[in-house]
mmCIF file of C-alpha atoms and ligand atoms in Angstrom:
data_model
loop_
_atom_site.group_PDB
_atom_site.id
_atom_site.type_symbol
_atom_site.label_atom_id
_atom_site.label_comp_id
_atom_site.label_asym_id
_atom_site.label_seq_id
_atom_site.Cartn_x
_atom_site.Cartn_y
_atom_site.Cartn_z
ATOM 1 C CA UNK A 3 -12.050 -30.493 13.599
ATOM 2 C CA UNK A 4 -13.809 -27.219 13.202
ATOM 3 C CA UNK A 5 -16.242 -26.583 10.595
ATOM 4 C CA UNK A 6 -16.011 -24.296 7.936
ATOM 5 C CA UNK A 7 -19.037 -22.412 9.687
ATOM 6 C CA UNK A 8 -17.592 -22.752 12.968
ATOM 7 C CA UNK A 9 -14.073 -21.294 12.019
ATOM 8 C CA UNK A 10 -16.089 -18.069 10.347
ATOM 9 C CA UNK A 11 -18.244 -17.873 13.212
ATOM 10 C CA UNK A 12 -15.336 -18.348 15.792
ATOM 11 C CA UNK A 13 -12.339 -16.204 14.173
ATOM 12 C CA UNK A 14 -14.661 -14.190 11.272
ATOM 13 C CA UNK A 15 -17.856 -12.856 12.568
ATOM 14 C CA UNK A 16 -17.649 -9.412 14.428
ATOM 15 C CA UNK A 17 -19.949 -6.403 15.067
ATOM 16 C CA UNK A 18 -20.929 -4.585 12.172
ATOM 17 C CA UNK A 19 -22.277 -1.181 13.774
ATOM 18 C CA UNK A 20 -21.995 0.700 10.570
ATOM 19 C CA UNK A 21 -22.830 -1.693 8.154
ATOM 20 C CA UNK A 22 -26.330 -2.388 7.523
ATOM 21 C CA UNK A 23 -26.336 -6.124 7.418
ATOM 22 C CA UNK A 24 -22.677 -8.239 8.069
ATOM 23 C CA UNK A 25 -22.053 -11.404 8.045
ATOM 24 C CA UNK A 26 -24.518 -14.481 7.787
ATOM 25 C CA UNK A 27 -26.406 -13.753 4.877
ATOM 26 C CA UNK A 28 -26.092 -14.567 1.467
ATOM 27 C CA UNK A 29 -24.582 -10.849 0.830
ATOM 28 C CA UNK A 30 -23.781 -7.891 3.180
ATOM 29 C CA UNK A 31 -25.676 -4.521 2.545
ATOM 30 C CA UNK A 32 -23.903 -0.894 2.809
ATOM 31 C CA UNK A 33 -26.085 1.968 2.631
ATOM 32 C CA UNK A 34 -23.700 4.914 1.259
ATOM 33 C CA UNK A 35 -24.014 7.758 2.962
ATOM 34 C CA UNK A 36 -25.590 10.355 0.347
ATOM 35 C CA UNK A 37 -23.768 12.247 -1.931
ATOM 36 C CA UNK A 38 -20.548 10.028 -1.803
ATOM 37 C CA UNK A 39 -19.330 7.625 -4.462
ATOM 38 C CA UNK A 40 -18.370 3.708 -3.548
ATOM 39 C CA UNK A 41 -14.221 3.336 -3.818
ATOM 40 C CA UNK A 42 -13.785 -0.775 -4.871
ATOM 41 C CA UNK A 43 -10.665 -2.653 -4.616
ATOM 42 C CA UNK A 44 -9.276 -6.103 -4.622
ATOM 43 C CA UNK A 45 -5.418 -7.724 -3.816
ATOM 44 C CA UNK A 46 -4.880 -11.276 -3.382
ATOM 45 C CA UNK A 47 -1.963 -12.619 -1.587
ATOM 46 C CA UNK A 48 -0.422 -15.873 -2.781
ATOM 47 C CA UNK A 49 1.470 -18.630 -0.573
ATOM 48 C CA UNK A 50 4.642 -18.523 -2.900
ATOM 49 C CA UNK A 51 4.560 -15.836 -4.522
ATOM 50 C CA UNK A 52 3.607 -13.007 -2.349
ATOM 51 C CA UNK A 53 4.803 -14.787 1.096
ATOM 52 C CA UNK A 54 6.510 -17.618 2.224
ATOM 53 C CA UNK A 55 4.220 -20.921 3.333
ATOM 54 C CA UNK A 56 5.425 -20.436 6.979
ATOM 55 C CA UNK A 57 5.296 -16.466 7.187
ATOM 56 C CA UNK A 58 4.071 -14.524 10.595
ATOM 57 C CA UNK A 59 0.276 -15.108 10.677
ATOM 58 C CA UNK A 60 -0.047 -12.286 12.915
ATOM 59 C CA UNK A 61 1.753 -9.944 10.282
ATOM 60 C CA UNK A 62 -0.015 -11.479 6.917
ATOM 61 C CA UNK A 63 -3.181 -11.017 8.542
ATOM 62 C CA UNK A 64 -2.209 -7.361 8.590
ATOM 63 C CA UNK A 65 -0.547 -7.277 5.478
ATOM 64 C CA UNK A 66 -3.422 -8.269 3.651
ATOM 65 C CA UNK A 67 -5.404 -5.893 4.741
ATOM 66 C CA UNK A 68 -2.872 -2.785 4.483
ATOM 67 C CA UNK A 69 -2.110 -3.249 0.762
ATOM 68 C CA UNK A 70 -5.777 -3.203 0.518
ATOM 69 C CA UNK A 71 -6.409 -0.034 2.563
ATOM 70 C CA UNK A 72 -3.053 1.608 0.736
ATOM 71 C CA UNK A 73 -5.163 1.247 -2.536
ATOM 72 C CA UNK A 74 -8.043 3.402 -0.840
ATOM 73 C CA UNK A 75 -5.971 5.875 0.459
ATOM 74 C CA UNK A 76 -3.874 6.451 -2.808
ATOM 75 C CA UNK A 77 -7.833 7.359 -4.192
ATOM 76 C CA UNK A 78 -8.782 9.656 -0.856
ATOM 77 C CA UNK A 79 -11.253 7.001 0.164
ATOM 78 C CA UNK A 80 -12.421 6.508 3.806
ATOM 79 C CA UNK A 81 -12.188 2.451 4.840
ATOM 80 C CA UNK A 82 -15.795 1.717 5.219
ATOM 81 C CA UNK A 83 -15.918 -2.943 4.836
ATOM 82 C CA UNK A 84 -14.053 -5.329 3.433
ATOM 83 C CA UNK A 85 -14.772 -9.130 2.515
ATOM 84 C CA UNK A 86 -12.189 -11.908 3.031
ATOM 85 C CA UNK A 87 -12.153 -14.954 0.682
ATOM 86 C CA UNK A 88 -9.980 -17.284 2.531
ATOM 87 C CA UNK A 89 -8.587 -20.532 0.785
ATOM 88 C CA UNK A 90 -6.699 -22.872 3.688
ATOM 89 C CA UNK A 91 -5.317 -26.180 3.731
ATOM 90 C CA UNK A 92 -6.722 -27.011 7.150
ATOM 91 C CA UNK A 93 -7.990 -24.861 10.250
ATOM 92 C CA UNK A 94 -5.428 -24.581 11.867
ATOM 93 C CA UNK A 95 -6.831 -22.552 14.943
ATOM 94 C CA UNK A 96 -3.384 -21.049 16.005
ATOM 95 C CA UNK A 97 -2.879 -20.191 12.636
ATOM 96 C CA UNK A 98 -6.381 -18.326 12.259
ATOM 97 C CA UNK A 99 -6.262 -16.750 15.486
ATOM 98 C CA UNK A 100 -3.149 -14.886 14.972
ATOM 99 C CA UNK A 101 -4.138 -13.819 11.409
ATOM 100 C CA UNK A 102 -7.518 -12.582 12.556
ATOM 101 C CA UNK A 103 -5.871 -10.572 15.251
ATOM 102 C CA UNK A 104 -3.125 -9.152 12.943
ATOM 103 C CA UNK A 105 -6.027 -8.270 10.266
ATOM 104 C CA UNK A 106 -9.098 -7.370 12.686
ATOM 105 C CA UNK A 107 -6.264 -5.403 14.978
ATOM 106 C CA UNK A 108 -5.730 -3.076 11.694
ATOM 107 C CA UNK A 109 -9.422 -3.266 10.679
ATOM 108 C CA UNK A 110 -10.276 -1.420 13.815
ATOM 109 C CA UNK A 111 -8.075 1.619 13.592
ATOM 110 C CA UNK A 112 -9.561 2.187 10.771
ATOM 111 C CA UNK A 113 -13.169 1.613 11.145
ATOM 112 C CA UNK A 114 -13.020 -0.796 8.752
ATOM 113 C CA UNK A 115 -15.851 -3.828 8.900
ATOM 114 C CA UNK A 116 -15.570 -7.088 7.686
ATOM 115 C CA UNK A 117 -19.057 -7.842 6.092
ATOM 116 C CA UNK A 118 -18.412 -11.281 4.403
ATOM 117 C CA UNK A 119 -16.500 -13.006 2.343
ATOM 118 C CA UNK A 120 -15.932 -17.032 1.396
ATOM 119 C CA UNK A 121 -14.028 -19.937 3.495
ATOM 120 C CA UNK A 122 -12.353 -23.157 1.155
ATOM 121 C CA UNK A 123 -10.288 -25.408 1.244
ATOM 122 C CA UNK A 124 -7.223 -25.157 -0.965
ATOM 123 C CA UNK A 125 -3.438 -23.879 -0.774
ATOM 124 C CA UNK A 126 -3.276 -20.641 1.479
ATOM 125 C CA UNK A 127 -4.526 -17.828 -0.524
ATOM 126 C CA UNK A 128 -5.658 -14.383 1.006
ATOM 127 C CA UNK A 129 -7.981 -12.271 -1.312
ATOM 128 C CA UNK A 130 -9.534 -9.239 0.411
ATOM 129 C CA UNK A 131 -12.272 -6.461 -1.514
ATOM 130 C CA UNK A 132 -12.329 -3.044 0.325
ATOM 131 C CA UNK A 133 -14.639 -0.441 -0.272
ATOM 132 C CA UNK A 134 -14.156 3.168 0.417
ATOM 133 C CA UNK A 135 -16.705 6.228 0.394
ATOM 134 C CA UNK A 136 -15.365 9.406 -1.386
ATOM 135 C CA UNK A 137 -17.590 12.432 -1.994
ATOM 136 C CA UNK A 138 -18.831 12.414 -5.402
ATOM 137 C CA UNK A 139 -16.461 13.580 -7.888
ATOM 138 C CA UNK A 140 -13.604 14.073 -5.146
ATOM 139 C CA UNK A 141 -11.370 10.708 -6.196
ATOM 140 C CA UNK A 142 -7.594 11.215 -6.524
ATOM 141 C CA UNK A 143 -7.385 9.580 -9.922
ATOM 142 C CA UNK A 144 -4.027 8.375 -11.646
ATOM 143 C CA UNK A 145 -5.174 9.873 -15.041
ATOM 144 C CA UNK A 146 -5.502 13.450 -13.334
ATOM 145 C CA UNK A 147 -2.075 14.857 -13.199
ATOM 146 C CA UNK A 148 -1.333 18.017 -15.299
ATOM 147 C CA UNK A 149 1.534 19.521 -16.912
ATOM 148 C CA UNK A 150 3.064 21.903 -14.640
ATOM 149 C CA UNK A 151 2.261 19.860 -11.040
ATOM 150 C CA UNK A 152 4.516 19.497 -8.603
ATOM 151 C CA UNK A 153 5.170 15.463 -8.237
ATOM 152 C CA UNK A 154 5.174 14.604 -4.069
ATOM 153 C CA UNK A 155 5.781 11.486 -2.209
ATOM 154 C CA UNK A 156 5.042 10.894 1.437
ATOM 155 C CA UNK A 157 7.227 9.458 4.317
ATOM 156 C CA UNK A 158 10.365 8.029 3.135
ATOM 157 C CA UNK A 159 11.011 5.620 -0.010
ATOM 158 C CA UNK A 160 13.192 2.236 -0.526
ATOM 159 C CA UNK A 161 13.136 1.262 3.563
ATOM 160 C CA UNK A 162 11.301 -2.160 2.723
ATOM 161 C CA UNK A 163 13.462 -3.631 0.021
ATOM 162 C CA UNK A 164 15.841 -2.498 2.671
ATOM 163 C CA UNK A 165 14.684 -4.911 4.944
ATOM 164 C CA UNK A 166 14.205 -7.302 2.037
ATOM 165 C CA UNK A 167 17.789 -6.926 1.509
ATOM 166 C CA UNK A 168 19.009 -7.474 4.664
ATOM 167 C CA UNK A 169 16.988 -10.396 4.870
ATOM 168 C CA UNK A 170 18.551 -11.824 1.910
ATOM 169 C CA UNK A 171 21.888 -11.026 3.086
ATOM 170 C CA UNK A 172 22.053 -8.811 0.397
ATOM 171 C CA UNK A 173 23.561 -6.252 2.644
ATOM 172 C CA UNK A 174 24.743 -6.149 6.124
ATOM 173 C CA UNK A 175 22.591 -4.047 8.439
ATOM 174 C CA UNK A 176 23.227 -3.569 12.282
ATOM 175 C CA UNK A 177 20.280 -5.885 14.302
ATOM 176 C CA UNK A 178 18.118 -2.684 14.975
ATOM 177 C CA UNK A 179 18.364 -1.477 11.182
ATOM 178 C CA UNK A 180 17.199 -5.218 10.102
ATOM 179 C CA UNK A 181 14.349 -5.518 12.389
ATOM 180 C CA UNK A 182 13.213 -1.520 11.963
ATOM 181 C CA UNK A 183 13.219 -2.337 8.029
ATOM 182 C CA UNK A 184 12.039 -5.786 7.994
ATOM 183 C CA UNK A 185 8.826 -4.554 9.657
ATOM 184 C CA UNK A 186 8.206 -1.902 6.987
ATOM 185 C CA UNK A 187 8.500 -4.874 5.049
ATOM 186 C CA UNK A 188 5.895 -6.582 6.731
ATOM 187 C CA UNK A 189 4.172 -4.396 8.514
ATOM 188 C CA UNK A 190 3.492 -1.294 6.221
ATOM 189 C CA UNK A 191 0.854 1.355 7.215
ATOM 190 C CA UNK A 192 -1.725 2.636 4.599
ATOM 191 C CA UNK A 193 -1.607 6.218 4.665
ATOM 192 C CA UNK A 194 -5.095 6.925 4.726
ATOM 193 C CA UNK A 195 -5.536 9.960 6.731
ATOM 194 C CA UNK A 196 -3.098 11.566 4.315
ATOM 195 C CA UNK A 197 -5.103 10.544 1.183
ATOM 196 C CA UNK A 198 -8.495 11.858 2.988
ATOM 197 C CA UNK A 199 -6.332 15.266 4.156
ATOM 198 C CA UNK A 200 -5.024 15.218 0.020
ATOM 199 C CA UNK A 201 -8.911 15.413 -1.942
ATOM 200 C CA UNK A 202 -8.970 18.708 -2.618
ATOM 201 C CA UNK A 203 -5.361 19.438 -2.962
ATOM 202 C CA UNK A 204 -3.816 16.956 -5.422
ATOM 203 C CA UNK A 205 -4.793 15.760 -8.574
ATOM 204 C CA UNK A 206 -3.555 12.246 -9.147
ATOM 205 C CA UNK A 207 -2.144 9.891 -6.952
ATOM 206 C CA UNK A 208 -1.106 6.768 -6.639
ATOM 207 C CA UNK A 209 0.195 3.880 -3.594
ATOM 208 C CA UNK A 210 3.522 2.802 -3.988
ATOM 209 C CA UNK A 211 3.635 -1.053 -4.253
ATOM 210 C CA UNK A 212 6.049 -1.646 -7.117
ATOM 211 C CA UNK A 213 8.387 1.141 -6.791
ATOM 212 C CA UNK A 214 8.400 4.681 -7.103
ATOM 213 C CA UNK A 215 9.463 4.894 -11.157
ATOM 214 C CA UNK A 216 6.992 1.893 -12.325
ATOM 215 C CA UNK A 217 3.704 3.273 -10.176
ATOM 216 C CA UNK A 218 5.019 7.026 -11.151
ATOM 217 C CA UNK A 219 5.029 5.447 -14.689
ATOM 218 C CA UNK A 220 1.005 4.458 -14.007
ATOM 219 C CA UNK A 221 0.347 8.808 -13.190
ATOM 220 C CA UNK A 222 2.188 9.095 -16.337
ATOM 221 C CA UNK A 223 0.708 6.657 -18.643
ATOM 222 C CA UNK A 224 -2.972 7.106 -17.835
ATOM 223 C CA UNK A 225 -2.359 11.206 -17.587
ATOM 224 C CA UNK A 226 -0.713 11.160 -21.343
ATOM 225 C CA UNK A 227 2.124 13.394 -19.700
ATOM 226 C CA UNK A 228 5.696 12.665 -19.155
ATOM 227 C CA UNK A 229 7.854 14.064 -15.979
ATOM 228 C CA UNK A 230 11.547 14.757 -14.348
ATOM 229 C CA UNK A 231 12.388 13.655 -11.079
ATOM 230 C CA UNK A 232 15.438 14.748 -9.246
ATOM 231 C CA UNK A 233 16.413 11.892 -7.571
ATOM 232 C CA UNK A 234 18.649 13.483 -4.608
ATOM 233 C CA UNK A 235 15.414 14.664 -3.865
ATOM 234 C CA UNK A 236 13.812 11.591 -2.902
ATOM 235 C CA UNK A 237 12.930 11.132 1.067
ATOM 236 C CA UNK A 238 14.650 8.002 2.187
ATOM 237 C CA UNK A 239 15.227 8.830 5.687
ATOM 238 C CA UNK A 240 18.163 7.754 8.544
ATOM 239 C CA UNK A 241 17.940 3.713 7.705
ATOM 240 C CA UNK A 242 18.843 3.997 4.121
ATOM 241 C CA UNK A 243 21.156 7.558 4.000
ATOM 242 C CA UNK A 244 23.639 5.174 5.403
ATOM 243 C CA UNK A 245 23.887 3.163 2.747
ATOM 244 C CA UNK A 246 25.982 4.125 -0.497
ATOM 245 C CA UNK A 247 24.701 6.310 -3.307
ATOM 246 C CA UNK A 248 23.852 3.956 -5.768
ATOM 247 C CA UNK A 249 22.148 1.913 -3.130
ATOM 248 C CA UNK A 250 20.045 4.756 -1.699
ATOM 249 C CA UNK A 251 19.209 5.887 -5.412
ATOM 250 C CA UNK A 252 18.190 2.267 -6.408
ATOM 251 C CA UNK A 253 16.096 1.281 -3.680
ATOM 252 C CA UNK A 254 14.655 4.747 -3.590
ATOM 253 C CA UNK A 255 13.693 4.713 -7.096
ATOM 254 C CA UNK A 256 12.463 1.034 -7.233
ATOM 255 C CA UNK A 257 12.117 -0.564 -4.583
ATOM 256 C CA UNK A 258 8.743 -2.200 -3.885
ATOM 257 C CA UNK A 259 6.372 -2.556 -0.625
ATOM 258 C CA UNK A 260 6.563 0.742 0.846
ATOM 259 C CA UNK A 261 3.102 2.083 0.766
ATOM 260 C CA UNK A 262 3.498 5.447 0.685
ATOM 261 C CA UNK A 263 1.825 7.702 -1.820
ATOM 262 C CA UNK A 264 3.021 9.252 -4.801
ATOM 263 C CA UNK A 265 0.906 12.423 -5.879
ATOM 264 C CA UNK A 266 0.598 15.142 -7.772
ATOM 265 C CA UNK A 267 -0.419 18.813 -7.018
ATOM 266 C CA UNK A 268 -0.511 22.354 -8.800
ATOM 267 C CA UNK A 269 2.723 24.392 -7.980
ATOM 268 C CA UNK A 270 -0.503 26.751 -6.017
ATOM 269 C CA UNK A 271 -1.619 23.929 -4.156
ATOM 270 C CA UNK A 272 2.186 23.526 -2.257
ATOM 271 C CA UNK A 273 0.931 25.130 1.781
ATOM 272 C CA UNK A 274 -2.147 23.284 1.457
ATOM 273 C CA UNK A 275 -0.047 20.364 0.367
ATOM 274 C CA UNK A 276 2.442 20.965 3.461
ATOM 275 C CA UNK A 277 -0.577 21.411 5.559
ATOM 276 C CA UNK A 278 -2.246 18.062 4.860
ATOM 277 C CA UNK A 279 1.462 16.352 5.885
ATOM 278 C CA UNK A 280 1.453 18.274 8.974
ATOM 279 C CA UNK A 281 -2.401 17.696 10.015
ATOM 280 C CA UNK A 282 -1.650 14.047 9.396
ATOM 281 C CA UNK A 283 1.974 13.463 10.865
ATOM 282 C CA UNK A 284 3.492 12.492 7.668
ATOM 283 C CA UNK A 285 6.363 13.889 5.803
ATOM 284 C CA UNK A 286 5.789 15.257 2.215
ATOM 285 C CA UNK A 287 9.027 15.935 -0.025
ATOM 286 C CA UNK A 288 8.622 17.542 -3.477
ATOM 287 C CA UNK A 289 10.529 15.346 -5.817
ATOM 288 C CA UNK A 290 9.905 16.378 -9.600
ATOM 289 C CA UNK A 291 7.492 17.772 -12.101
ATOM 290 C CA UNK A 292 4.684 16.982 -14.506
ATOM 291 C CA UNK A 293 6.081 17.653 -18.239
ATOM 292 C CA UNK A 294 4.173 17.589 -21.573
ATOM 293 C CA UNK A 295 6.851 15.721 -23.169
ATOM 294 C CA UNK A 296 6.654 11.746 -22.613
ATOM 295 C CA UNK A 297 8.661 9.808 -20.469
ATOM 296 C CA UNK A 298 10.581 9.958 -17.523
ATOM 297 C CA UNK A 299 13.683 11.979 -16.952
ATOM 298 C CA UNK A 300 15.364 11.343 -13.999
ATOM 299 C CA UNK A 301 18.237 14.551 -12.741
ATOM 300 C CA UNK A 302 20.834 14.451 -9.603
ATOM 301 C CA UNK A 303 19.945 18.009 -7.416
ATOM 302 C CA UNK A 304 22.044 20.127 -9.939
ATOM 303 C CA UNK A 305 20.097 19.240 -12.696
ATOM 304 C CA UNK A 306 22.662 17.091 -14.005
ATOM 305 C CA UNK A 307 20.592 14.196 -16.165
ATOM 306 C CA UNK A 308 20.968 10.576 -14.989
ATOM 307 C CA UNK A 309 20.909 7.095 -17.428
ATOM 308 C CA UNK A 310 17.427 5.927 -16.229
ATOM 309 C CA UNK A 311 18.724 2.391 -16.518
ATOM 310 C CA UNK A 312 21.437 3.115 -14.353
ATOM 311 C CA UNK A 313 19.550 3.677 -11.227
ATOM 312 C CA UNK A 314 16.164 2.103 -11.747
ATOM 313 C CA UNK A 315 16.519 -1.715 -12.353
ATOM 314 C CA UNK A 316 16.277 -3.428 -9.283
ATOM 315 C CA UNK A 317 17.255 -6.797 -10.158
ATOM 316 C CA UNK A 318 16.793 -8.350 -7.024
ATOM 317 C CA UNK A 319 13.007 -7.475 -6.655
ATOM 318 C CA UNK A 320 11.855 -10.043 -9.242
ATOM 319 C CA UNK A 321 7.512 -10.037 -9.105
HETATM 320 P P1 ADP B 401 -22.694 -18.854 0.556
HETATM 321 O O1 ADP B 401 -22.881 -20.328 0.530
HETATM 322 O O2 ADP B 401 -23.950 -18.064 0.402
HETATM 323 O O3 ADP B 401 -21.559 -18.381 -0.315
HETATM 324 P P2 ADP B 401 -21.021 -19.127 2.809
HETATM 325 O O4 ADP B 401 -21.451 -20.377 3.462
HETATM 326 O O5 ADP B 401 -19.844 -19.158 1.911
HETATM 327 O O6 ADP B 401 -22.271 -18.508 2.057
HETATM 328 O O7 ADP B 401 -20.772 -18.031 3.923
HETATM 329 C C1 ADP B 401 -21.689 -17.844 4.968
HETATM 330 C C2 ADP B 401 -21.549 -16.447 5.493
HETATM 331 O O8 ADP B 401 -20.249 -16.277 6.035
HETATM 332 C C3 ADP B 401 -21.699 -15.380 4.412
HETATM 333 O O9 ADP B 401 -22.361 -14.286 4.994
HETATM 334 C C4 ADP B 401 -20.269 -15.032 4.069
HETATM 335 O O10 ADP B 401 -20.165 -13.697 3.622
HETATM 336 C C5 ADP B 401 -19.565 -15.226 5.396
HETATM 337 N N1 ADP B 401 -18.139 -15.635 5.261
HETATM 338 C C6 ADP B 401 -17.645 -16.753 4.683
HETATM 339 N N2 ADP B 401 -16.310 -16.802 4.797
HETATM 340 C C7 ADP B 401 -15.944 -15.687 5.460
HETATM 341 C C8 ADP B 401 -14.699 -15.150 5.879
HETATM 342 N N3 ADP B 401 -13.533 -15.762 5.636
HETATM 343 N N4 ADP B 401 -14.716 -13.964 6.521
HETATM 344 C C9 ADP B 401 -15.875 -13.318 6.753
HETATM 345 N N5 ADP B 401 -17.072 -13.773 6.405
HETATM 346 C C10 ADP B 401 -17.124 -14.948 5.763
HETATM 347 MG MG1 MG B 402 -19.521 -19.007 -0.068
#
């Protein structure tokens, strides 16, 4: 059976051109390039509770990584490492090679290294630590949205608890629907090139893993403001706009596992805000405003208020 060295040496040990020192050692070194400011963040990825015991290696290996990269990008980071602390029940080498290539396969369009990390024995667990590089001062923090910004989001919202609800039957979606949505599901794509294009034209942002009103709710929260969203604004693109109203405004609104990025941007700031979608091929839709008052308001496109609790509990997505 192969060793715990072996397996790290076999499936876990790669170039590290950029990095100063990778894996091998007791720690990794980075040297930061000058001037820029060290982005740090950390998901872990339970068998049970974030995926199913018998889930895609391939596409865990990649969704590991994404929600981890999704975090840098909803700061304006640049990928720079990552570690992997890896619990397993055995070494499976099928197992590992198809989760290395789904993780080391997403690692590498982004430049991303893996440095390091820790191999054990134990149910399957996935915890990954990224770290970004941001110049100094330039993060796109969630406690940095102002009264009077626009609020954006990118690409389109609710197409992954689509999938989720297809897969639980919860709907019925033609076969090319299903597998389009089930791989935003699984398969989402941090939208770092868009968080990069975004430093010096929003204010706050944030990645949206939990839904568009609970992660909006973070911008809020931290920022001491309160905001309106109209929620026939909301980009949810051809899968969903086939589905009913109150399906399209509920998954829109809080849906989970989409990845895209929800930021905001002074009303001045909305060409250079177009600009960064075009540069980066994504869409960005204006849904709402920053308000002094507290809370959320949510309106349909005449202005019309909605009952929050209407449209946003999502009883289905449960953790
Ligand atoms: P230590 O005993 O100092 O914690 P380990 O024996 O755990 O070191 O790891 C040996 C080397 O392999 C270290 O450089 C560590 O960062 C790296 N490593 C361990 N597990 C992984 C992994 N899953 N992916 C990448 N590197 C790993
Ligand atoms: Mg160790």
């Amino acid at each position: 059976m192969l060793s715990e060295f072996d397996l790290i040496a076999k499936y876990f040990t790669r170039p590290t051109p950029n990095a100063t020192l990778g894996v091998g050692d007791d720690c990794a070194l980075l040297t930061p390039t000058p001037g820029t400011q060290i982005a740090i963040s950390s998901d872990m990825l339970v068998s049970g509770t974030h995926f199913f015991a018998n889930a895609e290696p391939k596409l865990l290996g990649h969704k590991s990584l994404a929600v981890n990269l999704s975090d840098l990008a909803a700061m304006g980071a640049k990928p720079v490492a990552f570690t992997l602390a890896l619990s397993l029940p055995k070494p499976d080498e099928p197992w590992l090679a198809a989760f290395a290539d789904g993780l080391l396969s997403l690692a590498d369009l982004y430049g991303c290294e893996l440095i390091g990390g820790d191999t054990t024995r134990g149910p399957l667990n996935i915890c990954i630590t990224v770290f970004g590089e941001i110049p100094a001062g330039k993060a796109l923090r969630r406690d940095a949205a102002k009264v009077g910004d626009d609020i954006w989001v990118s690409g389109a919202l609710g197409e992954a608890r689509l999938g989720l609800a297809g897969m639980r039957n919860e709907l019925a979606l033609d076969a090319a629907t299903l597998s389009a949505a089930v791989m935003r599901l699984h398969q989402p794509m941090p939208r770092v090139a868009l968080g990069i294009a975004l430093r010096s034209v929003a204010n706050a942002a944030i990645d949206v893993s939990d839904g568009l009103v609970g992660d909006l709710g973070h911008i809020l929260a931290r920022s001491g403001v309160g905001a309106t969203l109209n929620v026939d604004a909301l980009p949810v693109g051809p899968m969903l706009s086939e589905q009913p109203q109150e399906v399209r405004r509920r998954f829109a609104l809080s849906g989970g596992d989409d990845y895209e990025l929800c930021f905001t941007a002074p009303p001045s700031m909305r060409a250079a805000v177009l600009n960064a979608g075009n540069e980066t091929g994504k869409a960005v839709t204006r849904v709402g405003t920053i308000e002094a008052t507290h809370g959320l308001r949510l309106t349909d496109a005449g202005g019309v208020p909605l009952e929050l609790h209407a449209t946003s509990f999502d009883h289905f997505v449960a953790a």
